mmCIF file of C-alpha atoms in Angstrom:
data_model
loop_
_atom_site.group_PDB
_atom_site.id
_atom_site.type_symbol
_atom_site.label_atom_id
_atom_site.label_comp_id
_atom_site.label_asym_id
_atom_site.label_seq_id
_atom_site.Cartn_x
_atom_site.Cartn_y
_atom_site.Cartn_z
ATOM 1 C CA MET A 1 69.460 95.964 82.377
ATOM 2 C CA THR A 2 67.700 98.808 81.007
ATOM 3 C CA GLU A 3 69.114 102.538 80.251
ATOM 4 C CA SER A 4 67.446 104.004 83.459
ATOM 5 C CA GLU A 5 68.433 101.318 85.706
ATOM 6 C CA ASN A 6 72.033 101.580 84.802
ATOM 7 C CA ALA A 7 71.473 105.500 85.234
ATOM 8 C CA ARG A 8 69.934 104.763 88.895
ATOM 9 C CA LEU A 9 72.948 102.017 89.956
ATOM 10 C CA GLY A 10 75.360 104.057 88.806
ATOM 11 C CA ALA A 11 74.407 107.600 90.615
ATOM 12 C CA ARG A 12 74.289 105.067 93.729
ATOM 13 C CA ILE A 13 77.411 103.907 93.406
ATOM 14 C CA ARG A 14 79.021 107.663 92.802
ATOM 15 C CA ALA A 15 77.170 108.197 95.919
ATOM 16 C CA TYR A 16 78.473 105.859 98.122
ATOM 17 C CA ARG A 17 82.412 106.467 96.520
ATOM 18 C CA ASN A 18 81.793 110.440 97.437
ATOM 19 C CA MET A 19 80.425 109.224 100.741
ATOM 20 C CA ARG A 20 83.279 107.256 101.264
ATOM 21 C CA HIS A 21 85.650 110.331 100.071
ATOM 22 C CA MET A 22 87.188 107.876 97.355
ATOM 23 C CA THR A 23 88.336 108.974 93.988
ATOM 24 C CA VAL A 24 87.306 107.120 90.865
ATOM 25 C CA ARG A 25 90.907 105.758 90.633
ATOM 26 C CA SER A 26 91.243 104.204 94.428
ATOM 27 C CA LEU A 27 87.445 102.688 93.730
ATOM 28 C CA ALA A 28 88.935 100.864 90.632
ATOM 29 C CA VAL A 29 92.154 99.960 92.206
ATOM 30 C CA GLU A 30 90.156 98.380 95.123
ATOM 31 C CA ALA A 31 87.438 96.808 92.618
ATOM 32 C CA LYS A 32 90.473 95.321 90.669
ATOM 33 C CA ALA A 33 88.793 97.639 87.526
ATOM 34 C CA SER A 34 89.939 100.536 85.143
ATOM 35 C CA ALA A 35 89.266 103.937 86.601
ATOM 36 C CA SER A 36 87.577 104.195 82.883
ATOM 37 C CA PHE A 37 85.189 101.507 83.458
ATOM 38 C CA ILE A 38 84.130 102.788 86.993
ATOM 39 C CA SER A 39 83.538 106.460 85.426
ATOM 40 C CA GLN A 40 81.328 104.952 82.823
ATOM 41 C CA LEU A 41 79.446 102.950 84.895
ATOM 42 C CA GLU A 42 79.048 105.646 87.494
ATOM 43 C CA ARG A 43 77.030 107.694 84.616
ATOM 44 C CA GLY A 44 75.006 104.558 83.532
ATOM 45 C CA GLN A 45 77.210 104.235 80.068
ATOM 46 C CA THR A 46 77.754 100.951 80.486
ATOM 47 C CA SER A 47 76.858 97.662 82.603
ATOM 48 C CA SER A 48 78.815 95.451 85.194
ATOM 49 C CA SER A 49 78.882 91.672 85.351
ATOM 50 C CA ILE A 50 77.875 90.344 89.109
ATOM 51 C CA GLY A 51 81.537 89.491 89.462
ATOM 52 C CA MET A 52 82.588 93.144 89.144
ATOM 53 C CA LEU A 53 79.377 94.443 91.198
ATOM 54 C CA ARG A 54 80.723 91.847 93.955
ATOM 55 C CA ARG A 55 84.291 93.658 93.792
ATOM 56 C CA ILE A 56 82.543 97.316 93.605
ATOM 57 C CA ALA A 57 80.510 96.697 96.753
ATOM 58 C CA SER A 58 83.286 94.772 98.924
ATOM 59 C CA ALA A 59 85.405 98.097 98.190
ATOM 60 C CA LEU A 60 82.657 100.122 99.294
ATOM 61 C CA GLY A 61 82.098 98.264 102.746
ATOM 62 C CA LEU A 62 78.986 96.680 101.016
ATOM 63 C CA THR A 63 76.730 93.752 99.611
ATOM 64 C CA VAL A 64 76.033 93.530 95.863
ATOM 65 C CA ALA A 65 71.996 93.847 97.270
ATOM 66 C CA ASP A 66 72.771 97.301 98.722
ATOM 67 C CA LEU A 67 73.782 98.832 95.617
ATOM 68 C CA PHE A 68 70.334 97.898 94.086
ATOM 69 C CA ASN A 69 68.157 98.751 97.259
ATOM 70 C CA GLU A 70 66.799 102.224 96.231
ATOM 71 C CA GLU A 71 64.741 102.315 99.864
ATOM 72 C CA ASP A 72 68.431 103.265 101.343
ATOM 73 C CA GLU A 73 68.696 106.841 101.946
ATOM 74 C CA ILE A 74 72.628 107.619 101.019
ATOM 75 C CA GLY A 75 73.664 110.318 103.427
ATOM 76 C CA HIS A 76 72.224 111.235 106.594
ATOM 77 C CA ARG A 77 69.826 108.674 107.935
ATOM 78 C CA VAL A 78 67.975 108.728 111.278
ATOM 79 C CA VAL A 79 68.134 105.607 113.677
ATOM 80 C CA ARG A 80 65.399 105.583 116.102
ATOM 81 C CA ARG A 81 65.911 103.853 119.619
ATOM 82 C CA GLU A 82 63.560 101.045 118.915
ATOM 83 C CA ALA A 83 64.963 100.384 115.418
ATOM 84 C CA ARG A 84 68.176 99.965 116.425
ATOM 85 C CA PRO A 85 69.449 96.619 115.493
ATOM 86 C CA GLU A 86 70.426 94.336 118.586
ATOM 87 C CA LEU A 87 73.363 92.080 118.803
ATOM 88 C CA PRO A 88 73.500 88.968 120.604
ATOM 89 C CA THR A 89 75.113 89.309 124.399
ATOM 90 C CA GLY A 90 74.815 87.308 127.674
ATOM 91 C CA PRO A 91 71.716 87.522 130.293
ATOM 92 C CA GLY A 92 71.260 91.150 131.561
ATOM 93 C CA THR A 93 73.034 92.727 128.541
ATOM 94 C CA ARG A 94 71.785 94.537 125.262
ATOM 95 C CA LYS A 95 74.333 95.859 122.618
ATOM 96 C CA PHE A 96 72.906 98.020 119.652
ATOM 97 C CA LEU A 97 74.275 99.104 116.256
ATOM 98 C CA ILE A 98 74.122 102.844 116.469
ATOM 99 C CA SER A 99 76.057 103.250 113.057
ATOM 100 C CA GLN A 100 74.646 102.016 110.149
ATOM 101 C CA ARG A 101 75.996 100.359 107.097
ATOM 102 C CA PRO A 102 78.079 101.151 104.780
ATOM 103 C CA LEU A 103 80.791 101.275 107.839
ATOM 104 C CA GLN A 104 83.840 102.521 106.745
ATOM 105 C CA HIS A 105 85.518 105.067 109.343
ATOM 106 C CA VAL A 106 83.561 104.435 112.761
ATOM 107 C CA GLU A 107 81.242 101.883 114.160
ATOM 108 C CA VAL A 108 79.102 103.145 117.366
ATOM 109 C CA TYR A 109 77.223 100.712 119.856
ATOM 110 C CA ALA A 110 75.094 101.344 122.602
ATOM 111 C CA GLY A 111 75.049 98.994 125.667
ATOM 112 C CA GLU A 112 72.999 98.486 128.485
ATOM 113 C CA PHE A 113 73.946 96.495 131.895
ATOM 114 C CA ASP A 114 71.796 95.414 134.147
ATOM 115 C CA PRO A 115 72.850 95.366 137.891
ATOM 116 C CA GLY A 116 75.093 92.393 138.101
ATOM 117 C CA SER A 117 75.678 91.520 134.358
ATOM 118 C CA SER A 118 79.200 92.217 132.096
ATOM 119 C CA THR A 119 80.273 91.109 128.916
ATOM 120 C CA GLY A 120 81.307 87.824 130.532
ATOM 121 C CA ASP A 121 83.894 86.084 132.698
ATOM 122 C CA GLU A 122 86.742 86.363 130.269
ATOM 123 C CA PRO A 123 88.232 89.835 128.595
ATOM 124 C CA TYR A 124 87.837 89.665 124.922
ATOM 125 C CA SER A 125 89.586 91.962 122.452
ATOM 126 C CA HIS A 126 89.185 92.437 118.636
ATOM 127 C CA GLY A 127 91.321 94.001 115.933
ATOM 128 C CA ALA A 128 93.734 96.585 116.352
ATOM 129 C CA SER A 129 91.651 99.800 116.541
ATOM 130 C CA GLN A 130 90.909 102.442 118.962
ATOM 131 C CA GLU A 131 88.176 102.218 121.095
ATOM 132 C CA ILE A 132 86.396 104.708 123.342
ATOM 133 C CA PHE A 133 84.362 103.496 126.007
ATOM 134 C CA LEU A 134 81.803 106.488 127.288
ATOM 135 C CA VAL A 135 79.408 106.053 130.203
ATOM 136 C CA LEU A 136 76.012 107.675 129.692
ATOM 137 C CA ARG A 137 74.623 106.322 132.724
ATOM 138 C CA GLY A 138 75.318 104.330 136.008
ATOM 139 C CA ARG A 139 78.387 102.974 137.330
ATOM 140 C CA ILE A 140 80.812 100.461 135.354
ATOM 141 C CA THR A 141 83.999 98.861 135.950
ATOM 142 C CA LEU A 142 85.863 98.023 132.911
ATOM 143 C CA TRP A 143 89.038 95.888 133.105
ATOM 144 C CA LEU A 144 91.715 96.373 130.958
ATOM 145 C CA GLY A 145 94.708 93.997 130.339
ATOM 146 C CA PRO A 146 95.286 89.930 130.613
ATOM 147 C CA HIS A 147 92.657 88.514 133.134
ATOM 148 C CA ASP A 148 95.568 87.577 135.855
ATOM 149 C CA SER A 149 96.981 91.651 135.568
ATOM 150 C CA ALA A 150 94.126 93.980 134.138
ATOM 151 C CA ALA A 151 93.447 96.888 135.587
ATOM 152 C CA ALA A 152 90.241 98.288 137.348
ATOM 153 C CA HIS A 153 88.815 101.557 136.116
ATOM 154 C CA VAL A 154 85.324 102.339 138.060
ATOM 155 C CA LEU A 155 83.317 104.911 135.628
ATOM 156 C CA GLY A 156 80.226 107.146 136.070
ATOM 157 C CA PRO A 157 77.908 109.388 134.166
ATOM 158 C CA GLY A 158 80.027 111.366 131.507
ATOM 159 C CA ASP A 159 83.567 109.353 131.948
ATOM 160 C CA SER A 160 85.711 107.596 129.200
ATOM 161 C CA VAL A 161 88.428 105.551 128.746
ATOM 162 C CA GLU A 162 90.142 105.478 125.205
ATOM 163 C CA TYR A 163 92.072 102.293 124.348
ATOM 164 C CA ARG A 164 93.139 99.920 121.903
ATOM 165 C CA THR A 165 90.547 96.941 120.805
ATOM 166 C CA SER A 166 93.897 94.456 120.978
ATOM 167 C CA ILE A 167 94.014 94.889 124.408
ATOM 168 C CA PRO A 168 91.578 92.335 126.486
ATOM 169 C CA HIS A 169 88.597 94.109 127.966
ATOM 170 C CA ARG A 170 85.867 93.222 130.132
ATOM 171 C CA VAL A 171 82.838 95.532 131.535
ATOM 172 C CA VAL A 172 81.033 94.536 134.344
ATOM 173 C CA ASN A 173 77.805 96.451 136.298
ATOM 174 C CA GLU A 174 78.480 96.039 140.083
ATOM 175 C CA SER A 175 76.421 98.791 141.140
ATOM 176 C CA ASP A 176 72.838 98.161 141.735
ATOM 177 C CA GLU A 177 71.195 100.516 139.030
ATOM 178 C CA THR A 178 71.528 99.692 134.594
ATOM 179 C CA ALA A 179 73.726 101.507 133.267
ATOM 180 C CA GLU A 180 73.840 102.878 129.579
ATOM 181 C CA ILE A 181 77.292 103.121 128.144
ATOM 182 C CA LEU A 182 78.702 104.001 124.164
ATOM 183 C CA TRP A 183 81.531 102.064 122.510
ATOM 184 C CA ILE A 184 83.253 104.251 119.310
ATOM 185 C CA ILE A 185 85.421 102.165 117.639
ATOM 186 C CA ALA A 186 87.567 103.351 114.639
ATOM 187 C CA PRO A 187 88.097 102.073 112.042
ATOM 188 C CA PRO A 188 85.569 99.398 112.666
ATOM 189 C CA THR A 189 86.856 96.323 113.507
ATOM 190 C CA THR A 190 85.420 92.577 112.412
ATOM 191 C CA SER A 191 83.956 91.807 115.604
ATOM 192 C CA SER A 192 82.824 93.634 118.845
#
């Protein structure tokens, strides 16, 4: 890499680290590197092996490609409704990722449930995070707990429930209108 490419890469690493509220030392520990190496890399004074860049990217919650993608704006980002990444779901439901990479402290999903649709017959759980479920439009029943002893919570616009993601949960739209909801999860879990 050229000197200017090293400088741009270092500046991106520093910007991502600052966005994560990480110190040079904490990034170094996570990436199994010395703090002085990370400092030199961020100032463009040294280059790095691909293996080290993989560890740095992983510590920042990124891929190596993310470190080199200069088209991504670091800091604030606008996500237009039509540009939201859609996740695969069951019939009659749509789930969209609102929060964008790199994720560290929170992830947010928007969901739409057509009348009669649900997240499936069986409740699911994921990780051990805090989750806030907020109804924006329509009426939803959120079941919390194991299938045989789940508690039903009927929620309308503006209603919310907070629970641990490790608690089995299931969403059902028993109304005759499409419902729109938000899931807010902190910290991010491995699957939602």
